[in-house]
Every structure is written in structure tokens, then in C-alpha cells.
């Protein structure tokens, strides 16, 4: 089965609540996105992934869907959505929907009917009796709460691997598969080009037996990348995506390379590519909440491993679940221009499809939250409670949240130095970063040597240079802070060099013979790589004999 993506795809993630408000209610919306389509076209991206825009009670900001075929009223109407697809298309931009099918909202009609006792819909969910007055099993939960919620005062519970308002669907029931096929066709008929599939490799639970006890996510061995999940992906691919030529990128938790290959190897006909997480762990101690200093070495080792071992992948450094990368590097914020542009250089030269997150192109930083009251994210609150329960002192708890909270990547887009950063005329749903007077798109648009200009340049190179789109990857050098790799195609060789630190590093000898500069985030080329310096060099190789 052929791949359904184009190699020149550059994807931009929109978190609709935080992108652009058009009606002053403090929440971003679809007309707001439409009003910024020219900005996105000028940036050069050709695909937009929308985090969920469906009707939802927003327990998890839309990742709890109450109706898969309608638009969240705060975001606009279905007519607005159709307008977005058509206006985006006119600008050569395709829309990707977020497909959240591990769970629904507890306010979805299916769940409501299930709770009312309708046997058809009870079988859409995972409902079990407790065992001897205890929970049905010993599993853990991604949001650090109990994964079983008792149904009224019965002895039955429903399973939810996330919030209690996100009941898991029962993928053993063929009717669930039929419903999802129908939902996907509904959006494909509207002209969307593909789906980003939320936590897709945990949807099919092999058994509900107790799991092997571990620090977090006990029971995961019973549902991580199971054969049942592979079968579902193959069916969706063959019966739904293929006839439309649509593509699928999976968000896949805890995948290693063999698991990733099984999910996105072209010959298997499942996903086109996936989001892996290993490189996101370059500054943690095994659990994302326990952070340490970012290790450039760990980061580059992980990147290199995945580049070598997987033919194609989805490359991201930020999204709505992750802190901003400029804030993750030690002294990254201090060197904001160099750090953000180095990341642009890295992301646009790696092999695979680049996925950027709104605000990355202007070097946005983590939120400047002062206390838990300013944090909205459900996970941050549940983790706070769990940490309290474990006796972790308040100061330490706050440090954990401040550094890792998902709200860091969700603060409203900083459009200008005007009030509320030009995001809304009302009260923003989440605190806008106080640095918006310096960090904003308007300022960047007026600066042809700024961060935005560099991202634009790198995006255009990425889309026009065959060696960047299609070339092979070879590691050229890996030191403590310097990561250099080649992209090679038909005799053309490009060398991407990144200084992943705020330290000056002498350019390694073996990289010094490359003389021709294609891109650089410093004005001149010296024998020293300055803080977060990026260079793209080229060398023509003589072909023939
Ligand atoms: C992954 C999404 O990216 C995240 O935001 C969400 O909370 C969980 N899946 C549950 O849907």
C-alpha cells in the first residue's frame, strides 16, 4: 500500500482555543483561524492539524468529544468549518482533524444511553463489576487518578485511562468500529486530508486482567500496541483512508523502534507516520514530571537513532502537551533568537514530516504562571493532588507543575503588542504570557532578520530542496553539544550542524571542509560554533565515473 502523504508536507498545529478569538469571548475560534490563513500561507505551511473542534464539555479541552459530527459552539458553526476547509484549500493548505477514539466524553449520547441501561450502548464501553468489593483490576491511569469510576451506587465501574469524564470505548465491539468509519467518512467528505489519531496505540485492550505492578501505568502491557489495534488500523486504512487518499499520523505512546515499524511500515498499511516520545524525555528522569537538566547528548542520540532506524517519521518538538523547547534548553530563553532558529534549522532538515506548533515560529516561551490558580489543565491539577497525597512539599509540587504543565504550550498566540497580545478583545481563557510586548508576530513580521523570517526561510528550503525532502540521512558528527548530519540525494550533499547548547564549541575538524553556506542563524561563519548556532552547508559531489 502506498504512502498517503507528500514529502513536501509541513504541518502546523493549531490549538483552536488559543489561536485567534474573533468574537471577544476569550476563546479562539474558527473564524479567527480563517482570518489568519494568509499569515499561515506566507509562513509556508501547507497542512494544518486542528486539535479537536467537536462539541465537548471541555473536561480535557476537546479531547473529550460529546458529538463527533458537530462543532463546539464556542468555536463557531459547521458553516464556519466548511468555509475554513475551502479557504484553506484556495491557499494550498489541507486540514487534518484530530481523531479521538480511545474514549468519548461521558456526555456523549452513547455513554448517556449506556448509563440509562441500554444494552446496545453499554457494550460500547468497558463496564465491569468490582471484585470482592474492590476495583475490577489494579490498572493505573495517564492522569494519575483511579481508572475506574463507580456507576451510581451499583457494584459496576467503567474504565477510563484518562479523566473520569473520558470513558474508554470497547474496541472488541464491531459496532464501535462501524461508528468510527462513519465519522471519518463524514469529515473526509467535507474535504479534510487526514487524521491525527489520538493515543491510537492503546485503544484495544487484550484483557482486563491485573497488570504487573509498576510505578506508573500498571496494566499497560495489556493494551499497548496490541494485535487488535493493528487489525483496526489496517481496516481503517483499507476501507476508509485509502479510497480518499487520506493520511494518518498516530500519536503513539511508549513506542520503541520495533513497535514504531509495526505501526507505520509502508508494507503493513496502517499509519503513515507517528509521533514517538523518546526525544521528549531528554530532560526527565523517566517520568515527565521529574525533570532534570536537558542533556543535548541524550537528545541527539535519540534523534540519530530514530533517523537511522525508521524510514520516515513525524518530527515535532512542541505541541499542546509539551513545554516550549526554547524554555527546555538551559539558557535557551536567554538566547531566544538563536535557540528558536536553531530548532527551525534542525526540524526542517531532519528526515520525516515536520510538525510545528503555533507560536514556535515566533519563539514563544513557557507560560509565566505564578500559582496553580492560573493553570487550567486537568492533568496538572490531578498530578498536583497525587503529589500532595504522596507528601511532596508544596514548593516542589509547584516546580513540577511550572516546568512540565501542558498549559506551557497552550498559552494564547501572541499576535501583537496590543492588549491581550491581539488574541482577544475579551478576557483570555488562559493567562497570556507577559512577554508578549517583545515576543509577538507583528514585531517579527516587521523584521526581515527575525525569528519568523528564519523559520520562513527554512520552511521554503525544506519544500524546495529534494535532498531535504527525500535524501538519505547520515550522521556526520556527534559530540557533547554538536550534532551534525548529512542529507544526501543524487549527488547533492547537505550538512546540517546544530550547536544544542549555550556554550561556544570549536567546530570539529571533520566538519570544517564544508565551505558553502546555505543557511545560518549567525551573520558570519567562524571556526567556532556560538550558542545555539545552526549552519546548513552544501557540497556538490561529482557524479559519474
Ligand atoms: C493525547 C492528547 O494530545 C492529550 O491532550 C489528551 O489529554 C490525551 N491524548 C487524551 O485524549
XYZ file of C-alpha atoms and ligand atoms in Angstrom:
556
model
C 0.000 0.000 0.000
C 1.488 3.361 -0.989
C 2.048 6.188 1.458
C -0.658 8.823 1.514
C 1.475 11.821 2.367
C 3.553 14.111 0.250
C 7.170 14.568 1.145
C 6.890 18.355 0.954
C 4.304 18.461 3.745
C 4.996 20.977 6.512
C 2.348 20.722 9.199
C 1.318 23.473 11.611
C -0.693 22.540 14.684
C -3.479 24.860 15.736
C -4.808 24.632 19.265
C -8.093 26.359 18.419
C -8.835 27.733 21.897
C -5.547 29.624 21.853
C -5.032 30.697 18.265
C -7.254 33.689 17.489
C -10.507 34.835 19.039
C -12.880 36.647 16.683
C -15.837 37.461 18.952
C -14.374 38.654 22.225
C -15.366 35.679 24.389
C -11.724 34.989 25.227
C -11.679 31.667 23.365
C -10.087 31.204 19.971
C -12.439 30.111 17.184
C -12.725 29.010 13.554
C -13.442 32.484 12.098
C -10.281 33.539 13.949
C -8.315 30.795 12.183
C -9.768 31.871 8.820
C -8.634 35.438 9.489
C -5.044 34.176 9.887
C -4.873 31.934 6.834
C -2.836 34.463 4.874
C -0.304 34.572 7.699
C -0.055 30.781 7.573
C 0.251 30.715 3.793
C 3.034 33.316 3.998
C 4.763 31.246 6.633
C 4.789 28.481 4.040
C 2.986 25.680 5.835
C 0.727 23.559 3.663
C -1.143 21.447 6.215
C -2.996 22.443 9.382
C -3.729 19.961 12.142
C -6.588 21.207 14.275
C -6.745 19.965 17.836
C -10.372 18.856 18.433
C -13.068 21.296 17.319
C -16.003 18.995 18.070
C -18.750 19.569 20.587
C -17.321 18.892 24.022
C -17.835 19.768 27.685
C -14.092 20.547 27.697
C -13.044 18.453 30.655
C -9.843 17.951 28.635
C -10.175 20.878 26.224
C -11.955 18.982 23.482
C -10.191 15.625 23.861
C -13.492 14.561 25.420
C -15.891 14.526 22.486
C -19.647 14.720 23.036
C -20.610 14.706 19.360
C -18.175 13.732 16.614
C -20.242 15.352 13.894
C -20.777 18.814 15.270
C -18.662 21.866 16.009
C -18.100 23.207 19.501
C -20.369 26.291 19.635
C -17.593 28.437 21.158
C -15.524 27.662 18.037
C -18.272 28.547 15.543
C -20.584 26.583 13.283
C -20.343 23.828 10.698
C -20.663 26.531 8.045
C -17.548 28.179 9.527
C -15.756 24.863 9.343
C -16.724 24.337 5.686
C -15.542 27.856 4.970
C -12.224 27.091 6.645
C -11.685 23.973 4.525
C -12.491 25.849 1.355
C -10.477 28.998 2.164
C -7.515 26.888 3.248
C -7.734 24.872 0.039
C -7.631 28.064 -2.021
C -4.286 28.755 -0.361
C -2.947 25.277 -0.975
C -3.466 24.235 2.644
C -5.066 20.946 3.723
C -6.893 20.406 7.016
C -6.174 17.469 9.324
C -8.676 16.518 12.017
C -7.890 15.140 15.437
C -9.453 11.696 15.775
C -10.007 10.860 19.434
C -11.319 7.305 19.522
C -9.833 5.741 22.615
C -12.618 7.408 24.572
C -15.600 9.724 24.243
C -16.953 12.285 26.652
C -19.246 10.995 29.380
C -21.692 13.498 27.870
C -21.716 11.694 24.531
C -25.146 10.278 23.693
C -23.694 6.751 23.567
C -22.471 6.975 27.134
C -25.662 8.614 28.328
C -27.660 5.749 26.835
C -25.239 3.229 28.324
C -25.748 4.739 31.763
C -29.512 4.619 31.233
C -29.100 0.846 30.832
C -29.417 0.460 27.051
C -27.584 -2.850 26.414
C -26.518 -1.846 22.909
C -24.641 1.186 24.203
C -23.379 -0.426 27.401
C -21.363 -2.619 25.070
C -19.748 0.485 23.527
C -17.851 0.995 26.782
C -15.825 -1.105 29.200
C -18.050 -1.788 32.169
C -17.192 -4.379 34.789
C -18.271 -5.495 38.224
C -15.929 -4.858 41.143
C -14.066 -7.845 42.596
C -14.933 -8.638 46.195
C -15.785 -5.057 46.972
C -12.664 -3.812 45.183
C -11.976 -2.324 41.765
C -12.169 -4.642 38.708
C -8.374 -4.593 38.321
C -5.177 -2.881 39.509
C -4.528 -0.667 36.478
C -3.072 2.822 36.549
C -4.214 5.919 34.664
C -2.497 8.505 32.454
C -3.798 11.396 34.572
C -2.772 9.798 37.864
C -6.352 9.208 39.026
C -8.198 5.928 39.566
C -9.076 4.495 36.101
C -12.374 3.025 37.310
C -15.394 5.119 38.206
C -18.277 3.513 40.007
C -21.643 3.761 38.288
C -24.066 5.290 40.793
C -24.419 3.033 43.803
C -24.167 -0.193 41.796
C -21.200 -2.543 42.038
C -20.252 -1.727 38.461
C -17.464 0.517 37.209
C -16.470 1.970 33.848
C -12.893 2.170 32.644
C -11.193 5.460 31.752
C -7.465 5.635 31.113
C -7.707 9.450 31.277
C -10.168 11.670 33.173
C -13.354 10.224 34.605
C -15.212 12.287 32.021
C -13.417 10.324 29.263
C -14.824 6.762 29.319
C -12.845 4.306 27.159
C -14.570 2.744 24.184
C -14.860 -1.015 23.855
C -12.963 -1.845 20.677
C -13.932 -5.511 20.937
C -17.373 -4.413 19.781
C -17.544 -4.275 15.938
C -20.293 -1.635 16.189
C -17.728 0.836 17.570
C -15.559 0.307 14.504
C -18.550 0.931 12.230
C -19.387 4.160 14.060
C -15.821 5.400 13.700
C -15.684 4.562 9.983
C -18.828 6.587 9.527
C -17.409 9.553 11.470
C -14.204 9.520 9.445
C -16.094 9.448 6.139
C -18.218 12.352 7.318
C -15.117 14.569 7.653
C -13.385 13.174 4.577
C -16.483 14.045 2.536
C -16.010 17.600 3.749
C -12.559 17.619 2.194
C -10.183 17.071 5.110
C -6.909 15.452 4.048
C -6.253 13.191 7.008
C -6.317 12.479 10.713
C -4.057 12.803 13.693
C -5.048 9.779 15.745
C -5.024 10.426 19.473
C -3.281 7.804 21.682
C -4.062 5.349 18.931
C -1.844 2.506 20.103
C -3.745 1.975 23.354
C -7.298 1.647 22.044
C -7.578 -2.145 22.068
C -7.392 -3.822 25.445
C -6.445 -7.503 25.129
C -7.691 -8.405 28.577
C -8.688 -6.642 31.769
C -6.507 -8.876 33.918
C -4.366 -7.333 36.638
C -1.125 -5.865 35.375
C 2.440 -6.280 36.560
C 2.847 -3.688 39.330
C 4.951 -0.688 38.329
C 5.428 2.943 39.337
C 3.019 4.294 36.742
C 0.534 2.781 34.308
C 0.273 -0.676 35.805
C -1.560 -2.850 33.277
C -0.175 -1.149 30.158
C 1.174 -4.464 28.847
C -2.446 -5.474 28.253
C -3.205 -2.652 25.865
C -0.029 -1.195 24.359
C 0.175 -1.730 20.579
C -1.843 -4.940 20.659
C -2.605 -7.093 17.641
C -6.238 -5.958 17.882
C -5.086 -2.378 17.427
C -3.031 -3.306 14.346
C -6.073 -5.018 12.828
C -8.263 -1.956 13.420
C -5.683 0.332 11.841
C -5.411 -1.917 8.790
C -9.183 -1.922 8.382
C -9.480 1.850 8.716
C -6.682 2.277 6.243
C -8.076 -0.101 3.653
C -11.746 0.753 3.920
C -11.731 4.443 4.800
C -8.455 6.275 4.263
C -7.304 4.575 1.083
C -10.356 5.382 -1.067
C -9.907 9.066 -0.217
C -6.109 9.056 -0.487
C -6.131 10.415 3.084
C -3.261 10.077 5.509
C -2.985 9.171 9.171
C -0.431 10.163 11.750
C -0.653 8.368 15.052
C 0.097 9.677 18.479
C 1.678 6.551 19.885
C 2.716 6.376 23.488
C 5.737 4.405 24.653
C 6.760 3.093 21.269
C 10.231 1.826 20.635
C 11.615 1.341 17.136
C 10.257 -2.191 16.517
C 6.805 -1.107 17.699
C 7.000 2.007 15.546
C 7.921 -0.061 12.492
C 4.963 -2.341 13.091
C 2.668 0.664 13.158
C 3.965 2.635 10.205
C 5.961 0.422 7.930
C 4.581 1.124 4.458
C 4.063 -2.541 3.643
C 1.754 -3.035 6.628
C -0.867 -0.493 5.548
C -1.576 1.045 8.955
C -0.322 4.548 9.828
C 1.698 6.799 7.535
C 3.870 8.081 10.354
C 3.800 8.527 14.083
C 4.682 10.785 16.961
C 7.131 8.973 19.197
C 8.070 10.300 22.617
C 11.606 9.184 23.313
C 13.234 12.503 22.349
C 10.791 14.308 24.648
C 12.427 12.547 27.583
C 15.806 14.275 27.109
C 15.255 16.320 30.272
C 13.455 13.903 32.547
C 14.278 11.077 34.921
C 11.987 8.514 33.351
C 8.701 10.202 34.252
C 7.944 13.532 32.608
C 7.083 15.186 35.945
C 10.539 14.552 37.332
C 12.736 16.822 35.307
C 16.453 17.310 35.229
C 18.782 19.472 33.135
C 18.283 18.855 29.424
C 21.043 16.707 28.019
C 21.929 17.664 24.427
C 23.728 14.361 24.170
C 20.623 12.377 25.061
C 18.601 14.439 22.640
C 20.938 13.937 19.698
C 21.473 10.239 20.410
C 17.731 9.731 20.335
C 17.258 11.781 17.191
C 20.058 9.931 15.447
C 18.706 6.530 16.445
C 15.214 7.275 15.122
C 16.588 8.913 11.973
C 18.687 5.884 11.130
C 16.228 3.201 12.027
C 12.890 4.444 10.742
C 12.441 5.357 7.089
C 10.057 8.211 7.844
C 8.605 9.793 10.923
C 6.632 12.784 12.200
C 9.111 15.246 13.722
C 7.857 17.525 16.438
C 9.448 19.357 19.322
C 6.411 21.154 20.683
C 2.686 20.604 20.851
C -0.225 21.297 23.187
C 1.005 18.652 25.643
C 4.615 19.776 25.857
C 6.533 22.703 27.327
C 8.158 25.071 24.811
C 11.556 23.880 23.643
C 13.242 27.274 23.964
C 12.408 27.017 27.676
C 13.695 23.462 27.983
C 17.264 24.189 26.909
C 19.419 25.625 29.695
C 19.762 29.334 28.807
C 17.542 28.841 25.781
C 15.359 31.805 26.708
C 18.439 33.977 27.156
C 19.431 33.159 23.568
C 15.867 33.078 22.318
C 16.640 34.111 18.739
C 19.480 31.625 18.278
C 17.736 28.810 20.123
C 14.453 29.079 18.247
C 16.133 29.442 14.858
C 18.466 26.525 15.557
C 15.366 24.450 16.256
C 13.890 25.658 12.952
C 17.063 24.540 11.203
C 17.041 21.179 12.933
C 13.367 20.489 12.399
C 13.369 21.411 8.720
C 16.471 19.358 7.908
C 15.659 16.097 9.696
C 14.252 13.290 7.577
C 10.472 12.994 8.010
C 7.484 15.303 8.135
C 7.926 18.428 10.293
C 5.048 19.287 12.633
C 5.338 22.695 14.202
C 3.158 24.075 16.938
C 1.553 27.531 16.873
C 3.902 30.144 18.281
C 7.050 28.143 17.617
C 7.720 30.346 14.582
C 7.952 33.429 16.799
C 9.936 31.748 19.559
C 7.210 31.638 22.207
C 8.328 30.501 25.652
C 6.700 28.625 28.533
C 3.814 30.345 30.326
C 4.716 32.710 33.178
C 2.257 31.210 35.642
C 2.581 32.216 39.286
C 0.367 29.677 41.004
C -1.958 26.750 40.441
C -4.998 29.035 40.145
C -3.583 30.283 36.858
C -3.332 26.748 35.467
C -6.365 25.281 33.720
C -5.104 21.913 32.522
C -6.897 18.947 34.057
C -3.753 16.796 34.163
C -1.779 19.446 36.056
C -4.486 19.526 38.702
C -4.774 15.757 39.086
C -0.995 15.390 39.283
C -0.864 18.167 41.890
C -3.340 16.223 44.004
C -1.467 12.972 43.597
C 1.839 14.642 44.524
C 0.162 16.142 47.595
C -1.127 12.728 48.523
C 2.421 11.373 48.233
C 3.627 14.050 50.646
C 5.671 16.030 48.116
C 6.091 19.536 49.614
C 4.163 22.419 48.054
C 7.228 24.249 46.696
C 8.414 21.158 44.915
C 4.942 20.428 43.591
C 4.757 23.869 42.098
C 8.197 23.468 40.493
C 6.987 20.240 38.859
C 3.843 21.863 37.512
C 5.545 25.064 36.444
C 8.130 23.226 34.375
C 6.018 20.447 32.915
C 2.392 21.615 32.811
C 0.761 21.215 29.424
C -0.530 24.777 29.745
C 3.020 25.928 28.915
C 2.327 25.061 25.295
C -1.263 26.314 25.353
C -0.942 29.998 26.235
C -2.699 32.188 23.664
C -0.876 33.042 20.472
C 0.967 36.353 20.767
C -0.030 38.296 17.694
C 0.946 41.833 18.659
C 1.992 44.179 21.463
C -1.584 45.370 21.816
C -3.779 44.499 24.748
C -4.130 40.745 25.241
C -1.493 40.258 22.578
C -4.091 40.807 19.858
C -5.523 37.368 20.693
C -8.857 38.584 22.066
C -10.705 41.744 22.999
C -12.216 39.887 25.962
C -10.761 38.033 28.914
C -8.441 35.280 27.636
C -9.363 31.769 28.800
C -5.733 31.191 29.845
C -3.209 33.731 31.031
C -1.260 35.330 28.205
C 2.495 35.321 28.689
C 3.604 38.743 29.977
C 6.454 38.777 27.449
C 4.025 39.419 24.561
C 5.213 43.013 24.180
C 8.562 41.706 22.927
C 7.534 38.268 21.705
C 4.827 38.698 19.093
C 4.077 38.056 15.430
C 3.631 41.716 14.424
C 7.108 42.581 15.595
C 8.521 39.555 13.830
C 6.728 40.374 10.594
C 8.448 43.753 10.552
C 11.898 42.216 10.981
C 13.445 40.533 7.985
C 16.236 39.200 10.165
C 13.991 37.938 12.933
C 12.929 34.518 14.158
C 9.864 34.343 11.909
C 11.912 35.253 8.834
C 14.303 32.418 9.603
C 11.515 29.878 10.047
C 10.014 31.026 6.744
C 13.334 30.588 5.004
C 13.861 27.126 6.446
C 10.307 26.071 5.562
C 10.742 27.229 1.983
C 14.063 25.404 1.710
C 12.500 22.298 3.134
C 9.773 22.347 0.480
C 12.037 23.123 -2.458
C 15.200 21.134 -1.825
C 14.815 17.493 -2.878
C 17.702 16.379 -0.664
C 15.878 17.715 2.399
C 12.604 16.120 1.412
C 13.837 12.847 0.101
C 17.521 12.482 0.854
C 19.173 9.766 2.901
C 20.330 10.558 6.398
C 23.882 10.019 7.638
C 25.343 11.011 10.938
C 28.361 13.246 10.346
C 29.385 14.077 13.894
C 28.066 13.832 17.409
C 29.845 15.491 20.320
C 28.743 16.721 23.710
C 26.817 19.632 22.219
C 27.269 19.471 18.453
C 25.016 17.339 16.290
C 25.752 17.218 12.568
C 24.177 15.091 9.892
C 24.094 14.873 6.131
C 21.138 14.663 3.811
C 22.149 13.169 0.505
C 20.316 12.711 -2.770
C 21.524 12.144 -6.322
C 24.959 13.556 -5.756
C 23.770 16.506 -3.702
C 25.080 16.609 -0.144
C 23.836 18.923 2.568
C 25.300 19.131 6.038
C 23.187 20.324 8.938
C 25.152 21.400 12.025
C 23.460 22.301 15.309
C 25.027 23.566 18.487
C 22.497 22.340 21.014
C 23.855 24.398 23.866
C 24.530 27.933 25.034
C 28.246 27.141 25.072
C 30.820 28.050 22.434
C 32.219 24.942 20.816
C 35.106 24.667 18.380
C 33.886 23.374 15.037
C 35.094 19.770 14.782
C 37.829 19.343 12.157
C 35.904 16.894 10.026
C 33.141 19.464 9.503
C 35.416 22.337 8.641
C 35.940 21.497 4.972
C 32.364 22.350 4.082
C 32.600 25.901 2.813
C 29.379 26.790 1.052
C 26.674 28.146 3.350
C 23.010 27.544 2.549
C 21.571 28.857 5.813
C 22.894 30.114 9.103
C 21.435 31.854 12.118
C 24.590 33.943 12.660
C 25.864 36.671 10.365
C 29.252 35.145 9.641
C 30.945 31.776 9.668
C 33.772 31.297 12.149
C 35.778 28.288 13.358
C 33.668 28.373 16.494
C 30.036 27.376 16.845
C 28.414 30.044 19.007
C 25.451 29.479 21.371
C 22.727 27.547 19.546
C 24.358 28.204 16.201
C 22.889 26.425 13.203
C 24.508 26.030 9.808
C 23.354 24.289 6.698
C 26.275 23.718 4.328
C 26.453 22.198 0.918
C 28.904 20.425 -1.267
C 28.362 19.345 -4.830
C 29.598 15.837 -5.398
C 30.866 14.920 -8.821
C 28.731 12.252 -10.410
C 29.689 9.670 -12.969
C 32.995 7.893 -13.373
C -3.343 12.966 23.923
C -3.696 14.407 23.707
O -2.692 15.034 22.974
C -3.914 14.998 25.081
O -4.038 16.383 25.037
C -5.118 14.337 25.694
O -5.280 14.775 27.027
C -4.979 12.818 25.715
N -4.465 12.293 24.492
C -6.314 12.174 25.953
O -7.135 12.348 24.847
